[in-house]
Amino acid sequence: MNKKIPTILKTAVVVVWVLLLVGLFKRDVFITSVTADQQQLLNRADREEYQGIYFKDAKIGYVVNNYTIGEENTVRIDQKAKMRINVSNMEHLIDLRLQAVLLADSTLRTFSFSFDSPFYRMSAEGEVVEGAVVFELTTGSNTIRNSIPVEQPPMLPTARRGYLLTDTLNEGDKVKIPSFDPVSLTAKSTVIEYKGRDRVLINGRVNNLHKFMENYSGARINFWLDDNGDVVKEESPAGFVFLKEPKFKALSFDETSDDLLAAVAVKISGTMPDLDELEQLSYRLELPEGEAFDLDDGRQQLEGSVLTVTREILQEYSGEQQGACDGAEAALVSSPYIQAEDQEIVKQARSLIEGRDGRLAQIKALADWVYTNIEKRPVLGIPDARTTFVNRVGDCNEHAALFAALARSVGIPTHIAAGVVYHKEAFYYHAWNEVCVGDRWLSLDTTTNQLPADVSHIQFLRGEMEEQVRIGALIGKLGIEVLPRNDSNKTTTPDNEKE
């Protein structure tokens, strides 16, 4: 196994930072809400509203919401957002744009969405037809046309959510809201709970507001409404805050802001041993209350609050056993962001494994190519195999997505794993892969050239964006204590290492 390289800090970009951040926009974009009179949307159109975006109290961007009245009782929403994000002491400029046409009841008719950052661009546009959102997604040079079924026409409450302030509203009331996410292209449900009146200090002024909490895939997002139903404040677990502000204040930026990676890193207690060739290590985990992660799986064993990670043994298996892992069939599917059927990706993968006997040899060839050919730089965007293949730039997310597409394209079942990895006295949110060898899943990290991955890789989930967003529930709430080696030796070998 190769040693962990020192560039891990540059490549361990938070797996879901963009999902949490775009989620704040997304929830103002595609939400199917409780039934309510939304004629107020027409009555209050033809105006512009502003929000400032803050991260750890530093001003990093703004949102401009423009509402205009269209034909046949429709409203056109034009939303622009600009952000300046500090990652590993490098400044990244982000542009988001949403345009949509709504009916008077706030249900969506058409939309267009785009996301631009250094080394990355994606766009999507579509319309709501009976029982589905039909869309066209473009990432880099790749365009996908598809549709997502929806039970009800999606709504767009924008930054005005007066429909939540009903006459019968009581503290503790909850409402379940089905939603469509244009970024991950999935349909989900969120739960919004009314927390009652809350006195909030904003810009030196005390505001008596209505507080709500939304549970989005385990990540709790708080927002506060005034008596008109306008969003005055909104915050995510990652430390992002939106504040309703006048134009002159919203459009300003602070000169500096905290580094995103350092701000969400998990500090540890205990002493981390030398990881080179270490076969097993145990940790005591402190997890957020009410959140469930399947930690007792594969190379990980959970007993109470103690998690033991055992590094796998590389072992080849007969051809009859290949692809016999649990969930292997689903780990071969091509998806909008893991484009395993892209002809250039298929051609590249086939050329890399040509003449190599055995699955391990093929996996090593694919992993070595990704590690060698992808420049390790933070990319703030949605992990996309095709874009990474073309641009040859990316962090852990892009490495994992591209390796998954290459491996799946030649019939090797591959997951994307998400969790944390150790670096310089802290754990950073990270993504890597699992491949099916025989009837067992084997970890590998193409960002650090590790096969198998070292025992500091703690996996909380596997899957693509719609699953990875659950990591948001851990941010700011995860505690990790490294246990002495004597405690580690008390744990038995996990099932995938038993003969």
Coordinates of C-alpha atoms in Angstrom, one line a residue:
M1 CA 0.0 0.0 0.0
N2 CA 1.3 3.4 -0.9
K3 CA 1.6 6.0 1.9
K4 CA -0.9 8.7 2.3
I5 CA 0.3 11.8 0.4
P6 CA 0.3 15.2 2.0
T7 CA -2.1 16.7 -0.6
I8 CA -5.1 15.1 1.2
L9 CA -6.1 18.4 2.7
K10 CA -6.5 19.9 -0.7
T11 CA -8.6 17.0 -1.9
A12 CA -10.7 16.1 1.0
V13 CA -13.3 18.7 0.1
V14 CA -16.6 18.3 2.1
V15 CA -18.7 15.7 0.3
V16 CA -21.9 17.6 0.6
W17 CA -21.1 21.2 1.1
V18 CA -22.7 22.1 -2.2
L19 CA -25.7 20.0 -1.5
L20 CA -26.3 21.7 1.7
L21 CA -25.8 25.1 0.2
V22 CA -27.7 24.5 -3.0
G23 CA -30.3 22.9 -0.8
L24 CA -31.1 26.3 0.6
F25 CA -31.8 27.5 -2.9
K26 CA -33.5 24.2 -3.9
R27 CA -36.0 24.4 -1.1
D28 CA -37.0 27.7 -2.5
V29 CA -37.3 26.2 -5.9
F30 CA -39.1 22.8 -6.0
I31 CA -41.3 22.2 -3.0
T32 CA -44.8 20.7 -3.0
S33 CA -46.4 22.3 0.0
V34 CA -49.6 22.2 2.0
T35 CA -52.6 23.5 0.2
A36 CA -52.9 27.2 0.7
D37 CA -54.1 30.4 -1.1
Q38 CA -51.1 31.6 -3.0
Q39 CA -52.8 34.6 -4.7
Q40 CA -50.5 36.7 -2.6
L41 CA -47.7 35.7 -5.0
L42 CA -49.4 37.7 -7.8
N43 CA -50.4 40.5 -5.5
R44 CA -46.8 41.0 -4.4
A45 CA -45.0 40.5 -7.7
D46 CA -43.1 43.2 -9.7
R47 CA -40.5 43.7 -7.0
E48 CA -37.0 42.8 -6.1
E49 CA -35.7 41.3 -2.8
Y50 CA -32.2 40.7 -1.5
Q51 CA -30.5 38.2 0.9
G52 CA -27.0 38.2 2.2
I53 CA -25.1 34.9 2.5
Y54 CA -22.8 34.4 5.5
F55 CA -20.4 31.7 6.5
K56 CA -19.1 31.7 10.1
D57 CA -20.2 35.4 10.4
A58 CA -18.2 36.4 7.2
K59 CA -20.2 37.9 4.3
I60 CA -19.5 35.5 1.3
G61 CA -22.3 36.3 -1.1
Y62 CA -25.8 37.4 -1.9
V63 CA -29.1 36.4 -3.6
V64 CA -31.3 38.6 -5.7
N65 CA -34.9 37.5 -6.2
N66 CA -36.9 39.3 -8.9
Y67 CA -40.6 38.7 -9.3
T68 CA -42.6 39.9 -12.4
I69 CA -46.2 39.2 -13.5
G70 CA -46.6 37.2 -16.7
E71 CA -49.5 36.2 -18.9
E72 CA -52.4 34.0 -17.8
N73 CA -51.9 34.8 -14.1
T74 CA -48.3 33.5 -14.0
V75 CA -45.3 34.9 -12.1
R76 CA -41.8 34.8 -13.4
I77 CA -39.1 34.3 -10.8
D78 CA -35.5 35.3 -11.7
Q79 CA -33.1 34.4 -8.9
K80 CA -29.3 35.1 -9.0
A81 CA -26.7 34.2 -6.4
K82 CA -23.0 34.9 -6.2
M83 CA -20.6 33.5 -3.6
R84 CA -16.9 33.6 -2.8
I85 CA -15.8 30.4 -1.0
N86 CA -12.4 29.9 0.7
V87 CA -11.2 26.3 0.3
S88 CA -7.6 25.5 1.3
N89 CA -6.8 29.2 1.1
M90 CA -7.9 29.3 -2.5
E91 CA -10.9 31.6 -3.4
H92 CA -13.6 30.1 -5.5
L93 CA -16.2 32.3 -7.2
I94 CA -19.7 30.6 -7.6
D95 CA -22.6 31.7 -9.7
L96 CA -26.1 30.2 -9.5
R97 CA -29.1 31.2 -11.6
L98 CA -32.7 30.1 -11.5
Q99 CA -35.5 31.2 -13.8
A100 CA -39.0 29.8 -13.4
V101 CA -42.6 30.4 -14.4
L102 CA -45.2 29.7 -11.8
L103 CA -49.0 29.6 -11.8
A104 CA -51.0 31.8 -9.3
D105 CA -51.0 28.9 -6.8
S106 CA -47.2 28.8 -6.9
T107 CA -47.0 25.5 -8.7
L108 CA -44.2 25.2 -11.2
R109 CA -44.7 25.4 -15.0
T110 CA -41.1 25.7 -16.4
F111 CA -37.6 26.1 -15.0
S112 CA -34.0 26.8 -15.9
F113 CA -31.2 26.3 -13.5
S114 CA -27.4 26.8 -13.8
F115 CA -24.3 26.4 -11.5
D116 CA -20.9 27.8 -12.5
S117 CA -17.6 27.6 -10.6
P118 CA -13.9 27.2 -11.6
F119 CA -13.5 23.9 -13.5
Y120 CA -17.3 23.2 -13.3
R121 CA -20.6 24.0 -15.0
M122 CA -23.9 22.4 -15.0
S123 CA -27.4 23.4 -16.2
A124 CA -30.8 22.0 -16.3
E125 CA -34.1 23.0 -17.8
G126 CA -37.5 21.4 -17.9
E127 CA -41.2 21.6 -17.5
V128 CA -43.9 20.0 -15.5
V129 CA -46.2 17.7 -17.4
E130 CA -48.9 15.4 -16.0
G131 CA -47.3 13.3 -13.2
A132 CA -43.7 14.1 -14.1
V133 CA -40.9 16.7 -14.4
V134 CA -39.4 16.4 -17.9
F135 CA -35.9 17.8 -18.0
E136 CA -32.6 18.1 -19.9
L137 CA -29.4 18.1 -17.9
T138 CA -26.1 19.3 -19.3
T139 CA -22.8 18.7 -17.4
G140 CA -19.7 19.6 -19.4
S141 CA -20.0 18.1 -22.8
N142 CA -22.7 15.6 -21.8
T143 CA -26.4 16.1 -22.1
I144 CA -29.1 13.8 -20.6
R145 CA -32.8 13.9 -21.3
N146 CA -35.1 12.2 -18.8
S147 CA -38.1 12.6 -16.5
I148 CA -38.8 12.2 -12.8
P149 CA -42.3 11.2 -11.6
V150 CA -44.0 13.5 -9.1
E151 CA -47.2 12.8 -7.2
Q152 CA -48.3 16.5 -7.3
P153 CA -47.2 19.5 -9.3
P154 CA -44.1 21.0 -7.5
M155 CA -44.5 24.4 -5.8
L156 CA -42.2 27.3 -5.6
P157 CA -42.8 29.4 -2.5
T158 CA -39.6 31.4 -3.1
A159 CA -38.5 33.4 0.0
R160 CA -42.1 34.0 0.8
R161 CA -43.7 31.1 2.8
G162 CA -46.9 32.6 4.1
Y163 CA -48.7 29.4 3.4
L164 CA -47.1 28.0 6.6
L165 CA -48.7 30.7 8.8
T166 CA -52.2 29.3 9.1
D167 CA -54.8 30.4 11.7
T168 CA -54.6 27.0 13.4
L169 CA -50.7 26.9 13.6
N170 CA -49.5 25.7 17.0
E171 CA -46.0 25.1 18.3
G172 CA -44.9 21.5 17.5
D173 CA -47.1 21.2 14.4
K174 CA -45.4 19.4 11.5
V175 CA -46.1 19.2 7.8
K176 CA -44.6 16.7 5.4
I177 CA -43.7 18.2 2.0
P178 CA -42.8 16.2 -1.1
S179 CA -40.1 17.9 -3.2
F180 CA -38.1 17.6 -6.4
D181 CA -34.4 18.3 -6.3
P182 CA -33.1 19.6 -9.7
V183 CA -29.5 19.0 -8.6
S184 CA -29.6 15.3 -7.7
L185 CA -32.7 14.8 -9.9
T186 CA -34.6 12.9 -7.2
A187 CA -38.0 13.2 -5.5
K188 CA -37.9 13.4 -1.7
S189 CA -40.0 14.5 1.2
T190 CA -39.0 16.9 3.9
V191 CA -40.7 17.6 7.3
I192 CA -41.2 21.1 8.5
E193 CA -41.9 21.7 12.2
Y194 CA -43.2 24.9 13.8
K195 CA -41.0 25.8 16.8
G196 CA -43.1 28.8 17.9
R197 CA -42.2 32.5 18.3
D198 CA -38.5 33.3 18.7
R199 CA -36.8 36.6 19.5
V200 CA -33.9 36.9 17.1
L201 CA -31.1 39.5 17.1
I202 CA -30.3 40.5 13.5
N203 CA -28.1 43.5 12.6
G204 CA -28.5 44.9 16.1
R205 CA -32.3 44.7 16.1
V206 CA -34.5 42.2 18.0
N207 CA -37.1 40.6 15.7
N208 CA -40.1 38.6 17.0
L209 CA -40.3 35.9 14.3
H210 CA -41.8 32.5 13.6
K211 CA -39.2 29.8 13.8
F212 CA -39.4 26.6 11.7
M213 CA -37.1 23.6 11.4
E214 CA -36.9 21.5 8.2
N215 CA -35.5 18.0 8.2
Y216 CA -33.8 17.5 4.8
S217 CA -32.4 13.9 4.6
G218 CA -31.2 14.2 8.2
A219 CA -29.8 17.7 7.9
R220 CA -31.7 20.1 10.1
I221 CA -32.2 23.6 8.5
N222 CA -33.8 26.4 10.5
F223 CA -35.6 29.4 9.1
W224 CA -37.5 32.3 10.5
L225 CA -40.5 34.1 9.0
D226 CA -42.0 37.5 9.8
D227 CA -45.8 37.9 10.1
N228 CA -46.0 38.4 6.3
G229 CA -44.4 35.0 5.7
D230 CA -41.1 36.4 4.3
V231 CA -38.0 34.5 5.2
V232 CA -35.9 36.8 7.4
K233 CA -33.2 34.3 8.3
E234 CA -32.2 30.8 7.2
E235 CA -29.3 28.7 8.4
S236 CA -27.8 25.3 7.6
P237 CA -25.7 22.9 9.7
A238 CA -22.6 23.7 7.8
G239 CA -22.6 27.3 9.1
F240 CA -24.2 29.0 6.1
V241 CA -26.7 31.7 7.0
F242 CA -29.1 33.7 4.7
L243 CA -30.4 37.1 6.0
K244 CA -33.0 39.3 4.3
E245 CA -31.2 42.7 3.8
P246 CA -31.5 45.9 1.9
K247 CA -29.8 46.1 -1.5
F248 CA -26.7 48.2 -0.4
K249 CA -25.9 45.8 2.4
A250 CA -26.7 42.5 0.6
L251 CA -24.4 43.2 -2.4
S252 CA -21.3 43.8 -0.2
F253 CA -18.6 41.2 0.5
D254 CA -16.1 40.7 3.3
E255 CA -12.4 40.6 2.2
T256 CA -11.7 37.3 4.0
S257 CA -13.7 34.3 5.3
D258 CA -12.9 31.1 7.2
D259 CA -11.6 28.1 5.3
L260 CA -14.5 25.8 4.6
L261 CA -12.5 22.6 5.2
A262 CA -11.1 23.7 8.5
A263 CA -14.4 25.0 9.7
V264 CA -16.2 21.7 9.4
A265 CA -13.4 19.3 10.2
V266 CA -13.9 17.0 13.2
K267 CA -11.4 17.5 16.0
I268 CA -10.4 14.3 17.8
S269 CA -9.4 13.2 21.2
G270 CA -6.8 10.6 21.9
T271 CA -3.6 9.9 19.9
M272 CA -3.6 8.7 16.3
P273 CA -1.0 6.0 15.7
D274 CA 1.1 5.6 12.6
L275 CA -1.4 4.5 10.0
D276 CA 1.1 2.9 7.6
E277 CA 0.3 -0.8 7.4
L278 CA -1.9 -0.6 10.5
E279 CA -4.4 -3.4 10.3
Q280 CA -7.0 -2.4 12.9
L281 CA -8.1 0.6 14.9
S282 CA -11.0 1.4 17.2
Y283 CA -12.8 4.7 17.8
R284 CA -15.5 5.9 20.3
L285 CA -18.0 7.8 18.3
E286 CA -20.4 10.5 19.5
L287 CA -23.3 10.7 17.0
P288 CA -26.2 13.2 16.7
E289 CA -29.3 12.1 18.6
G290 CA -31.9 10.5 16.4
E291 CA -29.7 9.9 13.4
A292 CA -29.1 6.3 12.2
F293 CA -26.1 5.3 10.0
D294 CA -25.3 1.7 9.0
L295 CA -21.8 1.6 10.5
D296 CA -21.7 -2.2 11.3
D297 CA -21.0 -3.4 7.8
G298 CA -18.1 -4.9 5.9
R299 CA -14.7 -3.9 7.3
Q300 CA -16.4 -1.9 10.1
Q301 CA -17.8 -3.4 13.4
L302 CA -19.9 -1.3 15.8
E303 CA -20.4 -2.4 19.4
G304 CA -22.2 0.2 21.4
S305 CA -20.4 3.5 20.7
V306 CA -17.1 1.8 19.7
L307 CA -16.4 1.4 16.0
T308 CA -13.6 -0.9 14.9
V309 CA -12.2 -0.6 11.4
T310 CA -10.2 -3.5 10.0
R311 CA -8.1 -3.1 6.8
E312 CA -9.0 -5.7 4.2
I313 CA -6.6 -8.4 2.9
L314 CA -6.1 -8.3 -0.9
Q315 CA -7.2 -11.6 -2.3
E316 CA -8.2 -12.8 -5.7
Y317 CA -11.2 -15.0 -6.3
S318 CA -12.3 -17.3 -9.0
G319 CA -14.4 -16.1 -11.9
E320 CA -17.5 -17.9 -10.7
Q321 CA -17.5 -15.7 -7.5
Q322 CA -17.1 -12.4 -9.2
G323 CA -20.0 -10.0 -8.7
A324 CA -21.5 -12.0 -5.9
C325 CA -21.4 -9.1 -3.4
D326 CA -24.7 -7.9 -1.8
G327 CA -26.0 -5.0 -3.9
A328 CA -23.6 -5.6 -6.8
E329 CA -26.3 -5.3 -9.5
A330 CA -27.2 -1.7 -8.4
A331 CA -23.5 -0.8 -8.3
L332 CA -23.3 -1.4 -12.1
V333 CA -25.9 1.2 -13.1
S334 CA -25.1 4.2 -15.2
S335 CA -26.6 7.4 -13.7
P336 CA -26.8 11.1 -14.6
Y337 CA -23.5 11.8 -12.8
I338 CA -21.8 8.4 -13.0
Q339 CA -21.9 8.0 -16.8
A340 CA -20.8 4.4 -17.1
E341 CA -22.3 4.1 -20.6
D342 CA -20.4 7.1 -22.0
Q343 CA -18.5 5.8 -25.0
E344 CA -15.2 7.6 -24.3
I345 CA -15.2 6.4 -20.7
V346 CA -16.0 2.8 -21.9
K347 CA -13.2 3.0 -24.4
Q348 CA -10.7 4.3 -21.8
A349 CA -11.6 1.6 -19.3
R350 CA -11.3 -1.2 -21.8
S351 CA -7.9 0.0 -23.0
L352 CA -6.7 0.1 -19.3
I353 CA -7.7 -3.5 -18.4
E354 CA -6.8 -5.0 -21.8
G355 CA -4.5 -8.0 -21.2
R356 CA -4.8 -7.9 -17.4
D357 CA -5.9 -11.1 -15.8
G358 CA -7.9 -11.1 -12.7
R359 CA -10.2 -8.5 -11.2
L360 CA -7.6 -7.1 -8.8
A361 CA -5.2 -6.4 -11.6
Q362 CA -8.0 -4.6 -13.5
I363 CA -9.0 -2.6 -10.5
K364 CA -5.4 -1.5 -9.8
A365 CA -5.0 -0.4 -13.5
L366 CA -8.1 1.7 -13.3
A367 CA -7.2 3.2 -9.9
D368 CA -3.7 4.0 -10.9
W369 CA -4.9 5.8 -14.0
V370 CA -7.3 8.0 -12.1
Y371 CA -4.7 8.8 -9.4
T372 CA -2.1 9.7 -12.0
N373 CA -4.2 11.6 -14.4
I374 CA -6.5 13.7 -12.3
E375 CA -5.0 17.0 -11.0
K376 CA -5.8 17.2 -7.3
R377 CA -7.5 20.5 -6.8
P378 CA -10.8 21.5 -5.0
V379 CA -13.7 21.7 -7.4
L380 CA -16.9 23.2 -6.0
G381 CA -19.6 21.5 -8.0
I382 CA -21.6 18.4 -8.3
P383 CA -19.3 15.3 -8.7
D384 CA -19.6 14.3 -12.4
A385 CA -17.6 11.5 -14.0
R386 CA -17.8 12.9 -17.6
T387 CA -16.7 16.4 -16.7
T388 CA -13.8 15.1 -14.6
F389 CA -12.8 12.8 -17.5
V390 CA -12.7 15.8 -19.9
N391 CA -11.2 18.4 -17.5
R392 CA -8.8 16.1 -15.6
V393 CA -9.2 18.2 -12.4
G394 CA -10.9 17.3 -9.2
D395 CA -11.0 16.5 -5.5
C396 CA -12.0 13.3 -3.7
N397 CA -15.6 13.6 -5.1
E398 CA -14.5 13.8 -8.7
H399 CA -11.9 11.0 -8.2
A400 CA -14.6 8.7 -6.7
A401 CA -17.2 9.5 -9.4
L402 CA -14.8 8.9 -12.3
F403 CA -13.4 5.7 -10.9
A404 CA -16.9 4.4 -10.4
A405 CA -17.9 5.2 -14.0
L406 CA -14.7 3.5 -15.4
A407 CA -15.1 0.4 -13.2
R408 CA -18.9 0.0 -13.9
S409 CA -18.3 0.5 -17.6
V410 CA -16.3 -2.8 -17.7
G411 CA -18.6 -4.8 -15.4
I412 CA -16.9 -4.2 -12.0
P413 CA -19.6 -3.3 -9.4
T414 CA -18.5 -0.1 -7.6
H415 CA -20.0 2.0 -4.8
I416 CA -19.1 5.6 -3.8
A417 CA -18.5 5.6 -0.1
A418 CA -18.7 8.8 2.1
G419 CA -17.5 9.5 5.5
V420 CA -14.4 11.0 7.1
V421 CA -10.6 10.5 6.8
Y422 CA -7.8 11.5 9.2
H423 CA -5.3 14.3 8.4
K424 CA -3.2 16.5 10.7
E425 CA -5.0 16.0 14.0
A426 CA -8.6 16.1 12.6
F427 CA -11.0 14.2 10.4
Y428 CA -12.1 15.7 7.1
Y429 CA -15.2 14.8 5.2
H430 CA -14.2 12.6 2.3
A431 CA -15.3 10.3 -0.5
W432 CA -13.7 7.1 -1.8
N433 CA -14.9 3.8 -3.5
E434 CA -15.7 0.2 -2.8
V435 CA -15.4 -2.5 -5.4
C436 CA -16.7 -6.0 -5.5
V437 CA -14.0 -8.6 -5.6
G438 CA -15.4 -12.1 -5.4
D439 CA -18.2 -11.9 -2.9
R440 CA -16.7 -9.1 -0.7
W441 CA -16.5 -5.3 -1.0
L442 CA -13.0 -3.9 -1.0
S443 CA -12.2 -0.3 -0.2
L444 CA -9.9 1.9 -2.3
D445 CA -9.1 5.6 -2.4
T446 CA -7.9 6.9 -5.7
T447 CA -7.2 10.4 -4.3
T448 CA -4.5 9.0 -2.0
N449 CA -3.6 5.9 -4.1
Q450 CA -4.6 3.4 -1.3
L451 CA -5.8 -0.1 -2.1
P452 CA -7.2 -1.0 0.4
A453 CA -7.9 2.3 2.1
D454 CA -6.3 2.8 5.5
V455 CA -8.1 2.4 8.8
S456 CA -8.7 6.1 9.3
H457 CA -11.4 5.9 6.6
I458 CA -14.6 5.8 8.6
Q459 CA -17.6 5.1 6.3
F460 CA -21.0 6.5 7.2
L461 CA -22.9 5.7 4.0
R462 CA -22.6 4.6 0.4
G463 CA -24.4 6.0 -2.6
E464 CA -24.6 9.1 -4.8
M465 CA -25.7 12.6 -4.0
E466 CA -29.2 11.8 -2.9
E467 CA -27.6 9.6 -0.2
Q468 CA -24.5 11.7 0.5
V469 CA -26.6 14.7 1.6
R470 CA -27.3 12.7 4.9
I471 CA -23.7 13.5 5.9
G472 CA -25.0 17.0 6.7
A473 CA -26.6 15.6 9.8
L474 CA -23.1 15.0 11.2
I475 CA -21.6 18.4 10.7
G476 CA -20.9 20.1 14.0
K477 CA -22.2 17.1 15.9
L478 CA -19.8 14.3 15.3
G479 CA -17.3 13.4 18.0
I480 CA -14.3 10.9 17.5
E481 CA -12.1 9.6 20.1
V482 CA -9.1 7.4 19.0
L483 CA -8.9 4.4 21.5
P484 CA -5.6 3.0 22.6
R485 CA -4.4 0.0 20.7
N486 CA -5.1 -2.4 23.6
D487 CA -8.8 -1.5 23.2
S488 CA -8.6 -2.1 19.5
N489 CA -7.4 -5.6 20.0
K490 CA -10.6 -6.6 21.8
T491 CA -12.6 -6.5 18.7
T492 CA -12.9 -9.5 16.4
T493 CA -12.3 -9.6 12.7
P494 CA -15.3 -8.4 10.6
D495 CA -17.3 -10.9 8.5
N496 CA -15.7 -9.9 5.2
E497 CA -12.3 -11.1 6.5
K498 CA -13.4 -14.4 8.0
E499 CA -12.8 -17.6 6.0

